[in-house]
mmCIF file of C-alpha atoms in Angstrom:
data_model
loop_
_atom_site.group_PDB
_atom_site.id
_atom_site.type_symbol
_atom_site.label_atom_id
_atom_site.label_comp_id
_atom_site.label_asym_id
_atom_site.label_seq_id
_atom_site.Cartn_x
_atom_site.Cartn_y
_atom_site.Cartn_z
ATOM 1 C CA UNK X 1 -21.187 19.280 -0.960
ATOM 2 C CA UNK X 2 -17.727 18.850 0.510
ATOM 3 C CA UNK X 3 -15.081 17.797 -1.535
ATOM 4 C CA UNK X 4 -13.945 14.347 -1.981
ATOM 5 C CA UNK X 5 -10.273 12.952 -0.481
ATOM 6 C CA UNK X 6 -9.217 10.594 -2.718
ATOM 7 C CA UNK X 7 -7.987 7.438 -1.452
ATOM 8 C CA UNK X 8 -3.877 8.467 -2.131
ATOM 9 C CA UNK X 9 -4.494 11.901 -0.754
ATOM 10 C CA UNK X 10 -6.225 10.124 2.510
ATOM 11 C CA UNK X 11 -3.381 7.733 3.234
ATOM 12 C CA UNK X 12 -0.954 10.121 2.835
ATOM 13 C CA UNK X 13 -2.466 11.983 5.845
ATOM 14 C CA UNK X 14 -3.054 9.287 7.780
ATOM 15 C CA UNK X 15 0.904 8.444 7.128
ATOM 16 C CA UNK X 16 1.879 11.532 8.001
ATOM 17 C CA UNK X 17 0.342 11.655 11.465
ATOM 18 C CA UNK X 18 0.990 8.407 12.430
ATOM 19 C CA UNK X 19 4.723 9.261 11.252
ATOM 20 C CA UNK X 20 4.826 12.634 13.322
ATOM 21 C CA UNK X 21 4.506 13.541 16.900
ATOM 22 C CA UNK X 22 2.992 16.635 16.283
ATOM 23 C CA UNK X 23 1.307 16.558 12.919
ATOM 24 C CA UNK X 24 0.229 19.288 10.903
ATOM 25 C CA UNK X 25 -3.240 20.309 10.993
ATOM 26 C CA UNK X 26 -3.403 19.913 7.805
ATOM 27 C CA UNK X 27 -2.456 16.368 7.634
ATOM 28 C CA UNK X 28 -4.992 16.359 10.960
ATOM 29 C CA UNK X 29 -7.326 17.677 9.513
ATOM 30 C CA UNK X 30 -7.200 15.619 6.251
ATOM 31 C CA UNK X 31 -7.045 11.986 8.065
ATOM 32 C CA UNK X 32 -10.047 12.930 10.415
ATOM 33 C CA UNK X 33 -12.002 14.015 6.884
ATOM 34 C CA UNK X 34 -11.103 11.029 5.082
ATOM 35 C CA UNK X 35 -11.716 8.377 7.772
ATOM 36 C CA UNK X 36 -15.347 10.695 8.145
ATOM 37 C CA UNK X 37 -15.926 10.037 4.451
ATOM 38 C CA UNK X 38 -15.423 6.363 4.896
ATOM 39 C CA UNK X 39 -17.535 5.752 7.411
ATOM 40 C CA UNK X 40 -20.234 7.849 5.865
ATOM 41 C CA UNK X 41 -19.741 5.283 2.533
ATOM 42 C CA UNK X 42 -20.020 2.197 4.961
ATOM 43 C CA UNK X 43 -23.004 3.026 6.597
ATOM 44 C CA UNK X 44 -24.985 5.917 4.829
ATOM 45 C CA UNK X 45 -28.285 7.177 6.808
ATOM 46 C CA UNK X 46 -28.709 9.993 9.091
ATOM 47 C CA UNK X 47 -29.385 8.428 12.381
ATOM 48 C CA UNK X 48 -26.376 9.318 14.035
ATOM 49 C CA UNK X 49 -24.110 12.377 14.202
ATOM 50 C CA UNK X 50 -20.667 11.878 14.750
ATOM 51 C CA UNK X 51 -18.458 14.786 15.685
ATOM 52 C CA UNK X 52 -14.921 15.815 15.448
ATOM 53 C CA UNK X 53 -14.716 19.267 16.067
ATOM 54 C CA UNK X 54 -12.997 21.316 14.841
ATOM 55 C CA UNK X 55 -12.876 19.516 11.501
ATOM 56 C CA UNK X 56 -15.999 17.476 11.026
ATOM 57 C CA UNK X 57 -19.280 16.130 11.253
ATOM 58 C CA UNK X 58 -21.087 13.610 9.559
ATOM 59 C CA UNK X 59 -24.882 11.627 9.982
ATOM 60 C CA UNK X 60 -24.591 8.044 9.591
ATOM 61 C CA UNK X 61 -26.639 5.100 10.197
ATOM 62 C CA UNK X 62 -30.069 4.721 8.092
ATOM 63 C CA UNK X 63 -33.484 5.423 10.253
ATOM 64 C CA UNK X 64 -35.159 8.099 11.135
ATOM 65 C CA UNK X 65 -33.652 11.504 10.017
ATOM 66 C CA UNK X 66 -33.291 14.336 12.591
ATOM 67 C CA UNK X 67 -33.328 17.657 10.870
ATOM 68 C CA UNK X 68 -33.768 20.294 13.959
ATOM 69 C CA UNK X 69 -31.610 20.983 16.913
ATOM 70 C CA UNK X 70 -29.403 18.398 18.608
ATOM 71 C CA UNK X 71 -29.501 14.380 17.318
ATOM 72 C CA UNK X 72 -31.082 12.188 19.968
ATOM 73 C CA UNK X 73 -27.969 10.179 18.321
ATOM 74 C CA UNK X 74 -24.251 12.253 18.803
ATOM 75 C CA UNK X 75 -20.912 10.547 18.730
ATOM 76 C CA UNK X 76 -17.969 12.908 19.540
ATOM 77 C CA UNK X 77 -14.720 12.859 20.305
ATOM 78 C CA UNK X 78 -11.364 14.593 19.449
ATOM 79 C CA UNK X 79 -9.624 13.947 16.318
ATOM 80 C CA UNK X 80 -6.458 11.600 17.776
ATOM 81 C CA UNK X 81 -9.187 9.698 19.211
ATOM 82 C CA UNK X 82 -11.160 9.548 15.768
ATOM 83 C CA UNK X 83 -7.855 8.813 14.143
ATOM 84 C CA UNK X 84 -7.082 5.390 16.866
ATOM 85 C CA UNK X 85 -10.482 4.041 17.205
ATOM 86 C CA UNK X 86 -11.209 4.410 13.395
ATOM 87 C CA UNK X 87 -7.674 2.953 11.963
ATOM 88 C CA UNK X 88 -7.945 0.230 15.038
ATOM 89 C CA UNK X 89 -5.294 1.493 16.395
ATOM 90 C CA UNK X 90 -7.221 1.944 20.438
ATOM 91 C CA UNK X 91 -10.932 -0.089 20.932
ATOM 92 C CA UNK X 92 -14.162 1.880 20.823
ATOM 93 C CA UNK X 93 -14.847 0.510 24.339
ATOM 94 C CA UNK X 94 -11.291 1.500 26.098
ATOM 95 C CA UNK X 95 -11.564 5.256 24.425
ATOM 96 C CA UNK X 96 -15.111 5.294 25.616
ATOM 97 C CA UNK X 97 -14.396 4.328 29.034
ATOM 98 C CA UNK X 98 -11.254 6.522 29.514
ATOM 99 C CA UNK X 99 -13.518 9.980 28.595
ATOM 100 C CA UNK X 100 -12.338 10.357 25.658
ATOM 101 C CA UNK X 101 -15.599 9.483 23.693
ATOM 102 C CA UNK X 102 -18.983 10.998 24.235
ATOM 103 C CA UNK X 103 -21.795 9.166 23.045
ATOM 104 C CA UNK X 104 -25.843 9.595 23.810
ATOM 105 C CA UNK X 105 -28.658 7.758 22.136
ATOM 106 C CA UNK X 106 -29.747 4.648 21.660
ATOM 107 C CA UNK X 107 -28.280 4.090 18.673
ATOM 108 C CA UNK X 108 -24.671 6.099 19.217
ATOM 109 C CA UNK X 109 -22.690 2.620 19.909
ATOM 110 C CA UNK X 110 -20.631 3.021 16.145
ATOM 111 C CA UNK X 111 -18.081 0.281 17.462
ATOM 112 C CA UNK X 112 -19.332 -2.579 15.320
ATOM 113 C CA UNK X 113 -18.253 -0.512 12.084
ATOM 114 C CA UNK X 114 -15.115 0.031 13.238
ATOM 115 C CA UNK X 115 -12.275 0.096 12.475
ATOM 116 C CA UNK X 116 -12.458 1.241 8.774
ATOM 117 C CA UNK X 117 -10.382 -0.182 6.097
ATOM 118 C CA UNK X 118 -8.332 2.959 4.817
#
């Protein structure tokens, strides 16, 4: 199991990207986690896959659980995106319009849990 990013050690990285034009991959790496772990804590299941390579995935969304192969259910996007759309910072439906969000399946519309509450 991964570990945990405590609340402090979340905001800091979210701080420090917002507060950088070219953050550290550490710091991105640590905000896309965090914001990951919260959304996996509002809406626990395994439904839905939702992608931020490189630095994470998670399965969200109770129903049926996919074990094999692709989800019918992916969300994926790059982590600046994750970062805005998460935080509220840019609207699910603008990001998903512009490209910069893939999602397939039925059930891969996230937006009503958004933004989260870091």
């Amino acid at each position: 199991m991964a570990r945990r990013i405590s609340t402090e050690e979340g905001r800091a990285a979210l701080a420090g990207v917002s507060a950088a034009e070219n953050p550290s991959r550490t710091d991105l790496a640590t905000a896309v986690r965090y914001l990951l772990q919260l959304l996996v804590e509002k809406a626990p299941g395994h439904t839905v896959e939702v992608r931020v390579p490189p630095f994470g995935a998670v399965q969200v969304i109770e129903g049926p659980r996919h074990t094999r192969g692709t989800p019918p259910n992916v969300v994926e996007t790059d982590e600046r995106t994750w970062i805005a759309v998460a935080t509220g910072a840019e609207q699910w439906a603008d990001a998903a319009s512009a490209g910069r969000i893939v999602a397939s399946g039925t059930r891969a519309d996230i937006s009503d849990l958004l933004p989260l509450r870091p």
